CSV table of C-alpha atoms and ligand atoms in Angstrom, one decimal:
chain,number,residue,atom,x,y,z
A,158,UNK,CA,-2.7,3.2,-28.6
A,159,UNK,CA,-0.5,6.5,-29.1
A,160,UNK,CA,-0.4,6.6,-25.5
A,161,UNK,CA,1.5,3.9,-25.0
A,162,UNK,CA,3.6,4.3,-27.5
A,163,UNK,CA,5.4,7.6,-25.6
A,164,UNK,CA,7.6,6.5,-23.1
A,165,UNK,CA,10.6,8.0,-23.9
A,166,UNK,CA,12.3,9.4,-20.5
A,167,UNK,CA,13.8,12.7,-20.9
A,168,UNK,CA,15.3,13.0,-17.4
A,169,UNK,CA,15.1,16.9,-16.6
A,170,UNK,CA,16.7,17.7,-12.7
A,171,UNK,CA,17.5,20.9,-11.5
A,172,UNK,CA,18.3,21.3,-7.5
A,173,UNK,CA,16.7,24.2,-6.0
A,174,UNK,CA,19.7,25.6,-4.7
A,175,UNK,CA,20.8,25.9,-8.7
A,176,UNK,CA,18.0,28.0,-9.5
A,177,UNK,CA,18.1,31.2,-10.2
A,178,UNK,CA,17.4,33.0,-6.8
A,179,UNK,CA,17.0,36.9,-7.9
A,180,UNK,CA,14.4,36.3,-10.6
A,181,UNK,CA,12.0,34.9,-7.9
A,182,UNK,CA,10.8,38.0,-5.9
A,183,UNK,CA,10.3,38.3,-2.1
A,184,UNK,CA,6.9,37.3,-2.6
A,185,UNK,CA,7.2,34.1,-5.0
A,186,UNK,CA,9.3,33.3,-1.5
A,187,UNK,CA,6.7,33.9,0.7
A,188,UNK,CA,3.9,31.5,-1.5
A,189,UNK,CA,6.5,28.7,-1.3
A,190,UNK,CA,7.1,29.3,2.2
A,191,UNK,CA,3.0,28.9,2.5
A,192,UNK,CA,3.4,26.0,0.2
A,193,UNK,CA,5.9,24.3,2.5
A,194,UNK,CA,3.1,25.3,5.8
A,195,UNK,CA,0.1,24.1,4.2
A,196,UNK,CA,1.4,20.9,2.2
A,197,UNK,CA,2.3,17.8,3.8
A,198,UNK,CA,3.1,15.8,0.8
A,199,UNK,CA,2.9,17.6,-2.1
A,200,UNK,CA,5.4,20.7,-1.2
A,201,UNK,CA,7.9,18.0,-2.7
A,202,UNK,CA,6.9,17.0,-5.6
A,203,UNK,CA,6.1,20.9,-6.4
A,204,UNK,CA,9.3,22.2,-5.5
A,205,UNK,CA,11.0,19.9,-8.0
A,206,UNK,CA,8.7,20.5,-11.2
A,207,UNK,CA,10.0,21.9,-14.5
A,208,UNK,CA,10.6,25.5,-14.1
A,209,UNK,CA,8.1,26.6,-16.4
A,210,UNK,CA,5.0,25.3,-14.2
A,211,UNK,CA,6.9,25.7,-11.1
A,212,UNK,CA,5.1,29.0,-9.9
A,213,UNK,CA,1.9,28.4,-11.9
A,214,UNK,CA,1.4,25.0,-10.1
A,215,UNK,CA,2.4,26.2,-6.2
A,216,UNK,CA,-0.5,29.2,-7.3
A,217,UNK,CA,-2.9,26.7,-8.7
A,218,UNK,CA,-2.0,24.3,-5.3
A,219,UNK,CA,-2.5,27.5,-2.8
A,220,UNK,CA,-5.6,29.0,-4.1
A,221,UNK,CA,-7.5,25.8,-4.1
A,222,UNK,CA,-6.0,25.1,-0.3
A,223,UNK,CA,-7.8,28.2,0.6
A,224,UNK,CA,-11.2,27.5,-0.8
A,225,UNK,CA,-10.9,24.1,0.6
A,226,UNK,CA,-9.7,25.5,3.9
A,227,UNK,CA,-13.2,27.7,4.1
A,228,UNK,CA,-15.1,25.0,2.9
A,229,UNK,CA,-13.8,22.5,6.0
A,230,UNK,CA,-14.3,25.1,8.5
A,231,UNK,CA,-17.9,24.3,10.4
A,232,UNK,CA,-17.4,27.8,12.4
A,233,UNK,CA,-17.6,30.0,9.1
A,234,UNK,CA,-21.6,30.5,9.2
A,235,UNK,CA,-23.3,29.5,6.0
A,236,UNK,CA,-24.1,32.9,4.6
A,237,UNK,CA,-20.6,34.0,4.7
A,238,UNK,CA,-19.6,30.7,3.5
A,239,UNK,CA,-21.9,30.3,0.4
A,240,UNK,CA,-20.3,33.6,-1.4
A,241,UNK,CA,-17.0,33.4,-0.2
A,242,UNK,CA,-16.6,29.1,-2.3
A,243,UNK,CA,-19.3,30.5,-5.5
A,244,UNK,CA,-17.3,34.0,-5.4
A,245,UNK,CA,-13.6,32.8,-5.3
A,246,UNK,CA,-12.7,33.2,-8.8
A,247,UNK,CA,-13.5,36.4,-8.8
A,248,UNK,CA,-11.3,36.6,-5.4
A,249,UNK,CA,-8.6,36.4,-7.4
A,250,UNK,CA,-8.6,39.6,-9.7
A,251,UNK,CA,-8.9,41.8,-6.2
A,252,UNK,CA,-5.8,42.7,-4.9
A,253,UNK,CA,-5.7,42.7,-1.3
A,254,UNK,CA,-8.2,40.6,-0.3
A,255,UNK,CA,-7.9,38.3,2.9
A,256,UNK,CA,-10.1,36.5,5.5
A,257,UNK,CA,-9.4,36.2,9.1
A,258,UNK,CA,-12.7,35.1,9.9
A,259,UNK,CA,-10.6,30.8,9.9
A,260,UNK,CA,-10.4,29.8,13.3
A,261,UNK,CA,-9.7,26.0,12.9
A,262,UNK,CA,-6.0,25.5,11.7
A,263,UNK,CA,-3.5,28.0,12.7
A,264,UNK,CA,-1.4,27.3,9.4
A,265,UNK,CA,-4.5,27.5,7.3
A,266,UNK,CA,-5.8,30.2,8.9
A,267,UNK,CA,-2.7,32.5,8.2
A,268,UNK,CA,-2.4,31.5,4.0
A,269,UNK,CA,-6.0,33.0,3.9
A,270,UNK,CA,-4.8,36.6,6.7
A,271,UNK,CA,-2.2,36.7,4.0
A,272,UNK,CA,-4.1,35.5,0.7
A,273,UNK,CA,-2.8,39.0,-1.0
A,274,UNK,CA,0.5,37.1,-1.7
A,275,UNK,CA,-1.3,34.7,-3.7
A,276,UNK,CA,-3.4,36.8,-6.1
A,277,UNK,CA,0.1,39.2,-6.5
A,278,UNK,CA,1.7,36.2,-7.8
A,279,UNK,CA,-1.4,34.7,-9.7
A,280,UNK,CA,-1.2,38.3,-11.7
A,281,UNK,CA,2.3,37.6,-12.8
A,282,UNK,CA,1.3,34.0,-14.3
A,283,UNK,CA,0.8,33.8,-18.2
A,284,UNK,CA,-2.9,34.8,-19.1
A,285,UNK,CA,-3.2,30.9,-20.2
A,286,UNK,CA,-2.3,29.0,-17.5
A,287,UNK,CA,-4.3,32.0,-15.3
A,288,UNK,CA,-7.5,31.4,-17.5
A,289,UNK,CA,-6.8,27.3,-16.6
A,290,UNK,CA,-7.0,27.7,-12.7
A,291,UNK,CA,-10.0,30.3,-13.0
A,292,UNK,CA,-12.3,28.0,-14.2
A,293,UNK,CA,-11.6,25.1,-12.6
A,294,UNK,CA,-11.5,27.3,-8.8
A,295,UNK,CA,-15.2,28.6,-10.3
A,296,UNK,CA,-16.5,25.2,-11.1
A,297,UNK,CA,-14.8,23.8,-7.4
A,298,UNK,CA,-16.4,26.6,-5.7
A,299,UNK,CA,-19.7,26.4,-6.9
A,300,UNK,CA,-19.1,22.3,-6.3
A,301,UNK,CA,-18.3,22.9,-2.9
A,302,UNK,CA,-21.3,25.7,-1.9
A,303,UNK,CA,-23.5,22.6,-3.4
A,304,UNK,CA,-22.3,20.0,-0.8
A,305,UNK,CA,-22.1,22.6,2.2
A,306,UNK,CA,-25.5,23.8,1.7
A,307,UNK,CA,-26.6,20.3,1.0
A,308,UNK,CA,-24.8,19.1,4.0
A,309,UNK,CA,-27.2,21.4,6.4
A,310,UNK,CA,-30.1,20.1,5.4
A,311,UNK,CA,-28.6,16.6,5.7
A,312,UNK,CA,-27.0,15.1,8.8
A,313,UNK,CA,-26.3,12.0,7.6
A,314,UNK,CA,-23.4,13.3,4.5
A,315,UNK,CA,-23.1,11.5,1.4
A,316,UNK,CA,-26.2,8.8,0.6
A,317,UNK,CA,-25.3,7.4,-2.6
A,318,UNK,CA,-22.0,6.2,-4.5
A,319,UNK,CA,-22.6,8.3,-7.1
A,320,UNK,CA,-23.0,11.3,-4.8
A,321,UNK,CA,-19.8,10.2,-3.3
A,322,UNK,CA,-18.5,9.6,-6.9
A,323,UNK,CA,-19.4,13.2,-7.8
A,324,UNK,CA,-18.3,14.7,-4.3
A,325,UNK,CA,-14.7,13.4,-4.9
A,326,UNK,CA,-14.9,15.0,-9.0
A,327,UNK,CA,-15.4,18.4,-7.6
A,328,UNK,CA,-12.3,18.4,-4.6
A,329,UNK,CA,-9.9,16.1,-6.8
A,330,UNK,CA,-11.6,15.5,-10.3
A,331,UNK,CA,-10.9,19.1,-11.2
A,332,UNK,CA,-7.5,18.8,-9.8
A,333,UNK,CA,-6.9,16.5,-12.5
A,334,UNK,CA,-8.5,18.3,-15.3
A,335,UNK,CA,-6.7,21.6,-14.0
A,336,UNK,CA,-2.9,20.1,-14.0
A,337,UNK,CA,-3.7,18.2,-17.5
A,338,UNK,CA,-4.3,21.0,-19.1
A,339,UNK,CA,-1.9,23.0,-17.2
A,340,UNK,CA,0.8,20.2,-18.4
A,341,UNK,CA,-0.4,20.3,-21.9
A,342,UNK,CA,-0.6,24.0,-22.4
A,343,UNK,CA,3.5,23.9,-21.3
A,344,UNK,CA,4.2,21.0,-23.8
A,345,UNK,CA,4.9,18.8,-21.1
A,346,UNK,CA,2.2,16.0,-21.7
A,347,UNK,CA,0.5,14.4,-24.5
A,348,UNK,CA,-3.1,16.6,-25.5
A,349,UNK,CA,-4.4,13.5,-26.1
A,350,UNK,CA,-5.0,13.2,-22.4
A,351,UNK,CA,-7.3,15.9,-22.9
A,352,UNK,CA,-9.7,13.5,-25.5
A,353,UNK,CA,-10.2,10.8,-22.2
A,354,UNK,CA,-11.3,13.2,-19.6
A,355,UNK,CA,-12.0,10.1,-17.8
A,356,UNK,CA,-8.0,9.1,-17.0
A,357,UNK,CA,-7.5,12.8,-15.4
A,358,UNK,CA,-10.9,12.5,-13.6
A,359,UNK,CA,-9.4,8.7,-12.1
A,360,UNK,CA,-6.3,10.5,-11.3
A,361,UNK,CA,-8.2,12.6,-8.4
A,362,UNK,CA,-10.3,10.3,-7.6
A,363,UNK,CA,-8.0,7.7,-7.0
A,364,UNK,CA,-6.2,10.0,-4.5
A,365,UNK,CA,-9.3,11.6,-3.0
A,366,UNK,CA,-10.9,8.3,-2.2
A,367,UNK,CA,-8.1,6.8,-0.7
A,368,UNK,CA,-7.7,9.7,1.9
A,369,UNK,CA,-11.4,9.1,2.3
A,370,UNK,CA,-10.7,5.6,3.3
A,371,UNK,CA,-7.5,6.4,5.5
A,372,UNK,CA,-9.1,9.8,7.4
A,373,UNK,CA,-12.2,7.9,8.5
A,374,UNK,CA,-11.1,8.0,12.1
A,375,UNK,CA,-10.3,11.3,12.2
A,376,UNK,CA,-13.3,12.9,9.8
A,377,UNK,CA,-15.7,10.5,12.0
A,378,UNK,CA,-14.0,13.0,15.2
A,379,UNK,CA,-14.5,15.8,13.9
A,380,UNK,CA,-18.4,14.8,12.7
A,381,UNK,CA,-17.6,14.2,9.1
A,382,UNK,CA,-18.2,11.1,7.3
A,383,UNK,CA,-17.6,10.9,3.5
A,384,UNK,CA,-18.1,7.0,3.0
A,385,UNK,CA,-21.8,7.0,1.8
A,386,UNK,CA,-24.4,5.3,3.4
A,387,UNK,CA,-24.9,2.8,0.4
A,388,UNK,CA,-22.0,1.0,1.4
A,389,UNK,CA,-21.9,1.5,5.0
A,390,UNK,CA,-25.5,1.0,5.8
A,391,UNK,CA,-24.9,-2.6,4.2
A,392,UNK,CA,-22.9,-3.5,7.0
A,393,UNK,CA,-24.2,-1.6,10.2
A,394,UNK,CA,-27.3,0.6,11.2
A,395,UNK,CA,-25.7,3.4,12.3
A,396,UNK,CA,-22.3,5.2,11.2
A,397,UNK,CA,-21.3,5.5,14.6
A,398,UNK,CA,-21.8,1.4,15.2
A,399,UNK,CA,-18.5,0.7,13.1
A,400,UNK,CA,-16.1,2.1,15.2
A,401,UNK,CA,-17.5,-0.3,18.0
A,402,UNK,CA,-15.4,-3.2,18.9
A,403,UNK,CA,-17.8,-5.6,18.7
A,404,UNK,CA,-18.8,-5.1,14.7
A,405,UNK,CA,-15.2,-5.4,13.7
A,406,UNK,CA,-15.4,-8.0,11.1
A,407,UNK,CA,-18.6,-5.5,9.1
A,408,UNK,CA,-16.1,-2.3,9.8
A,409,UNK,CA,-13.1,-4.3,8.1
A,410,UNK,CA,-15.7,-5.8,5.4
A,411,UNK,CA,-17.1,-1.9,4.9
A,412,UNK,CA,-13.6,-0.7,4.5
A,413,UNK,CA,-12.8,-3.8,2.1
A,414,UNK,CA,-15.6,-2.8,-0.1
A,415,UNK,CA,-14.6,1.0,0.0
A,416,UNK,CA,-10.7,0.1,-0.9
A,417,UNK,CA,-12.7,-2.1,-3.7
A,418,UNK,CA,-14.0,0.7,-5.4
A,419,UNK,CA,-11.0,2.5,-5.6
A,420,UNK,CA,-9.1,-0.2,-6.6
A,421,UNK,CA,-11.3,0.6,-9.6
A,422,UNK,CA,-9.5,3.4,-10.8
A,423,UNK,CA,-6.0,1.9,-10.9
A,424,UNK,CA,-6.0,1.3,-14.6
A,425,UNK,CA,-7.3,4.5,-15.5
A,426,UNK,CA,-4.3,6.2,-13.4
A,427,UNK,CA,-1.4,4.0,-14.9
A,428,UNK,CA,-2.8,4.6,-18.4
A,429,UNK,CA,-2.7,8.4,-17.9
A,430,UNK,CA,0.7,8.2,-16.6
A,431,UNK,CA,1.8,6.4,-19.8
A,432,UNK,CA,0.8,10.3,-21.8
A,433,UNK,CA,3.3,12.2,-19.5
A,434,UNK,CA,6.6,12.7,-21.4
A,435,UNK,CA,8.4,15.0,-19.4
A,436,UNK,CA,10.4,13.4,-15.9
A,437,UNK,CA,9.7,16.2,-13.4
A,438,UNK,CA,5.7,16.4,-14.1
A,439,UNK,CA,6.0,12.5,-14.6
A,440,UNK,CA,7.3,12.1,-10.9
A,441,UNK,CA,4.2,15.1,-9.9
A,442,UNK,CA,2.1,12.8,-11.0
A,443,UNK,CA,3.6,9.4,-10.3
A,444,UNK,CA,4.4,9.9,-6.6
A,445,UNK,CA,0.8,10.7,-5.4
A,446,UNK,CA,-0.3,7.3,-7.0
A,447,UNK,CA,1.9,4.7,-5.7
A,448,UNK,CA,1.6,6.7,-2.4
A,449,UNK,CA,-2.0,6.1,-2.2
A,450,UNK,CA,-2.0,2.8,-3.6
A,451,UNK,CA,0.5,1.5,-0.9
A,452,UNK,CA,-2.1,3.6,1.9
A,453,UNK,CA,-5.0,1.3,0.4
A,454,UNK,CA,-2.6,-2.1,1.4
A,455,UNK,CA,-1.9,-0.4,4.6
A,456,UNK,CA,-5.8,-0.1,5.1
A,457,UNK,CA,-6.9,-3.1,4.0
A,458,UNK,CA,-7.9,-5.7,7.0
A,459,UNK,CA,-6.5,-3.2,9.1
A,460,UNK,CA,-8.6,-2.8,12.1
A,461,UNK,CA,-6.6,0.5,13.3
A,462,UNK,CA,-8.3,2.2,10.3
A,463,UNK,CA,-10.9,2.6,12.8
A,464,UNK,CA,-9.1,3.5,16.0
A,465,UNK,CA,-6.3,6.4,15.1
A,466,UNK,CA,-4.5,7.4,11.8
A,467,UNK,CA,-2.8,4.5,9.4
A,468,UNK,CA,-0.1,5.6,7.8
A,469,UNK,CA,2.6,3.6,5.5
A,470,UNK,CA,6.2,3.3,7.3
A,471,UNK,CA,9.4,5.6,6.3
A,472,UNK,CA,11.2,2.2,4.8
A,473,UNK,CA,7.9,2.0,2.7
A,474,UNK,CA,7.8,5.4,1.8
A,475,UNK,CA,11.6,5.9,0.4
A,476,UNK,CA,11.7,2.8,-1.8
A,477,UNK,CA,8.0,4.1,-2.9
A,478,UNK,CA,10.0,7.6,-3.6
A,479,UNK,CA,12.9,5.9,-6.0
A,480,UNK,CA,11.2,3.5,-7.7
A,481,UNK,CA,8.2,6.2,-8.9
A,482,UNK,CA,10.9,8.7,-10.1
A,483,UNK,CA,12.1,6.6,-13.0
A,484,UNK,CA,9.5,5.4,-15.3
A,485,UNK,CA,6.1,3.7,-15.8
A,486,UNK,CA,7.8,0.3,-15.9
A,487,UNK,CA,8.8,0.4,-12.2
A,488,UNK,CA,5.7,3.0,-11.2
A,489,UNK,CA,4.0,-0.5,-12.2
A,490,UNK,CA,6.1,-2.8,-10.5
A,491,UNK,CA,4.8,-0.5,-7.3
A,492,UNK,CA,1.2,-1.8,-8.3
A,493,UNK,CA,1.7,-4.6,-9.2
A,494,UNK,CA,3.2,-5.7,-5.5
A,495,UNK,CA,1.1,-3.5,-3.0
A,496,UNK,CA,-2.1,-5.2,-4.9
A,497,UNK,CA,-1.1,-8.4,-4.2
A,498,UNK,CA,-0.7,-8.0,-0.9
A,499,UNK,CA,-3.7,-6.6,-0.7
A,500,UNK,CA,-5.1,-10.0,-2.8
A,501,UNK,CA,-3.1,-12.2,-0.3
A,502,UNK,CA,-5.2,-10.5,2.9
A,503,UNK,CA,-8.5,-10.4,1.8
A,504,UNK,CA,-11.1,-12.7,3.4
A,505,UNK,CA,-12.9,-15.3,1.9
A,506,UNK,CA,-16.0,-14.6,4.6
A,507,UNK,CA,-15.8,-11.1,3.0
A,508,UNK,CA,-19.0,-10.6,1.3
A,509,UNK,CA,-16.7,-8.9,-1.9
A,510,UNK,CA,-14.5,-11.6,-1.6
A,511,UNK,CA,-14.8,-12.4,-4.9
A,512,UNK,CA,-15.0,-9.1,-7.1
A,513,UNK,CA,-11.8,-8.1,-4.7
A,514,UNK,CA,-10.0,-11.0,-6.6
A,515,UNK,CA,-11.2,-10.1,-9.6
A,516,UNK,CA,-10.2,-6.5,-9.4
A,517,UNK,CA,-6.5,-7.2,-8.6
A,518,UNK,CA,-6.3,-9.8,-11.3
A,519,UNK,CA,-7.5,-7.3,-13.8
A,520,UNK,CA,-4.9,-4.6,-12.5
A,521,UNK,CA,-2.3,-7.4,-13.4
A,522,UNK,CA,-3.5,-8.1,-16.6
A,523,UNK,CA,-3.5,-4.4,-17.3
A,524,UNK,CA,-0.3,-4.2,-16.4
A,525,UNK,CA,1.0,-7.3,-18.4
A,526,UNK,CA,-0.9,-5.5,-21.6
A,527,UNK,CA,0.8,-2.5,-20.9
A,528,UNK,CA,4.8,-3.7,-22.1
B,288,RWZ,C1,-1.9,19.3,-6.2
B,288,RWZ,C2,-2.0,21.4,-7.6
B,288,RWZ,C3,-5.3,21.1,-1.6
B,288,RWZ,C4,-3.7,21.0,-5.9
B,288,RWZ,C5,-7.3,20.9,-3.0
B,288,RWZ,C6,-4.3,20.3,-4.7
B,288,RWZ,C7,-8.1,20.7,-1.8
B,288,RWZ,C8,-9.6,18.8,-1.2
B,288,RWZ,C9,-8.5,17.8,-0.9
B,288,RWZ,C10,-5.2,21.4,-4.2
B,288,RWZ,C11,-4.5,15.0,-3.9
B,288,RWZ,C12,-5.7,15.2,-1.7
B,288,RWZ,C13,-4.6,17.2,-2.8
B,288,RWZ,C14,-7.0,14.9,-3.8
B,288,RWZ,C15,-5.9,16.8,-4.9
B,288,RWZ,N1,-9.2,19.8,-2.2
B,288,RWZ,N2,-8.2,17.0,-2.0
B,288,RWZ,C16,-2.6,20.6,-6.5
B,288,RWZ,C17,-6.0,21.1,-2.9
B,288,RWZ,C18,-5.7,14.5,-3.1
B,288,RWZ,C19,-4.6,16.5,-4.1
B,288,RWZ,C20,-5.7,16.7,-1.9
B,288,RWZ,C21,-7.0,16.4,-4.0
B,288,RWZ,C22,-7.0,17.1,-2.7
């Protein structure tokens, strides 16, 4: 109830030409510049935040691109690996550290040949927000050596939802927790996000699911599959049998049932946004969200999900960028129309025909509640 009560837009925009260039040292520039090579989408929204998490957040967005960049590379043997993802936090109070043993990703590769930057500039941050993206890089780590080492033993990846569930809390969960408090401990969200852990923990997994769902494809390529067996194993007998032609309809009606359970978390995610007060962290936030929820339309019944990338169109993406750097009002008017669309498409032979339709009618209601 106080949540909603706090949407009162304070419009904050400084260019990034404006700012003030001397006070950021050689090597604040060089962790943007990684920033810019390492980030596809979220170098944006990063660049633009309130100057006050500005650095802390790039840090924070860096250091965990490095552990997840050693945790995706299959060359790294598993005894270098292990230490490296439980050990990380520690990483960061030794200056000078750096790995050159990443052979995957050229761009990734060179953040971690170059990681020094990173832990000069984590140094600089106040001891809060320092002792905020220590913990949650320890608990990611330790999250991540779990799944690896689990992984080896187990060819087949994720069994269960709830493994999949808990897979997703310790890449993007955390990411939640870790900005939340981050944004409350600069005044620039409500604490009371901090009483429902559970809107911050939808706020990752929203996102992390729905790249799930879109990278299928490609994580299938390069012998990765995060959708877990529970679902998939309801529609074919092997992994490998829904990227054949001829089980089309059970790929689309396995993706359907994925999209379902992220459709899940939609709620959670706009009530969240409702505790931000501040514009610049409010777009942060916002952008990521109707991002994905437009990838999920794009997805849905879209049989190319299992042939090459799917990816929402530049028209799509620029009226998505205007209309989520405003307010919740019009962040929901984004929801509101990409799941309809994605009502209007689905199947009634779909097995989860019917809980689809009952998930988009509740996001609606929701959203009728919410004004
Ligand atoms: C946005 C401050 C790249 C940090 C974590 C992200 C790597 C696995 C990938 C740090 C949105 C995709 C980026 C869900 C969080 N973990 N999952 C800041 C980072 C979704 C972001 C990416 C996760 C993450």
């Amino acid at each position: 109830t106080e949540l909603r009560a706090i949407i009162q837009w304070k419009l904050y925009h400084l260019p990034v030409h404006e700012r003030d260039e001397k006070a950021e040292s050689e090597n604040t520039k060089k962790c943007f510049y990684f920033l810019d090579l390492t980030s596809r989408s979220f170098a944006a929204v990063i660049k633009e935040l309130h100057p006050e998490l500005l650095v802390p957040v790039c840090i924070f967005y860096l250091i965990l691109r490095g552990l997840d960049t050693i945790e995706d590379d299959m060359t790294i043997p598993l005894e270098t690996k292990l230490p490296i993802l439980k050990g990380f936090d520690k990483i960061l109070e030794q200056p000078g550290w750096s790995f050159d043993g990443n052979h995957e990703r050229e761009k990734d590769r060179q953040l971690l040949v170059e990681f020094d930057c990173v832990i000069q500039e984590y140094a600089k941050i106040k001891p809060a927000y320092q002792k905020i993206i220590t913990d949650i890089t320890k608990r990611m780590g330790d999250g991540m050596a779990y799944y690896c080492d689990n992984a080896e033993h187990n060819e087949n990846g994720v069994n269960t939802v709830e493994e999949y569930e808990k897979y997703c809390h310790y890449v993007a969960g955390l990411v939640g927790e870790g900005c939340t408090r981050l944004f409350v401990e600069a005044g620039l969200a409500l604490p009371a996000l901090l009483e429902r852990p559970e809107l911050m923990e939808s706020m990752g997994q929203f996102l992390q699911q729905t790249n799930i769902i879109r990278d299928i494809k490609e994580d299938y390529d390069d012998n990765r599959r995060f959708y877990p067996k529970q679902i998939w194993s309801q529609y074919v007998d092997e992994f490998e049998d829904l990227f054949k032609p001829e089980n089309r309809e059970k790929a689309l009606n396995c993706s359907a049932e994925m999209i379902l359970l992220a459709l899940h978390k939609v709620d959670e995610c706009l009530y969240y946004l409702a505790g931000i007060k501040e514009q610049s962290v409010f777009n942060f936030c916002a952008i990521p969200q109707t991002m994905a929820i437009a990838t999920l339309n794009a997805c849905f019944r879209n049989y190319a999900l299992f042939q090459r990338n799917v990816k929402i169109s530049k028209g799509e993406a620029c009226e998505i960028m205007t209309q989520s750097t405003q307010n919740l009002k019009l962040v929901t008017e984004v929801f509101k129309k990409y799941t309809r669309e994605i009502h209007k498409k689905s199947s009634p032979q779909d097995p989860h025909y019917l809980e689809i339709s009952i998930a988009c009618g509740k996001i609606e209601q929701f959203i009728e509640k919410l004004f």
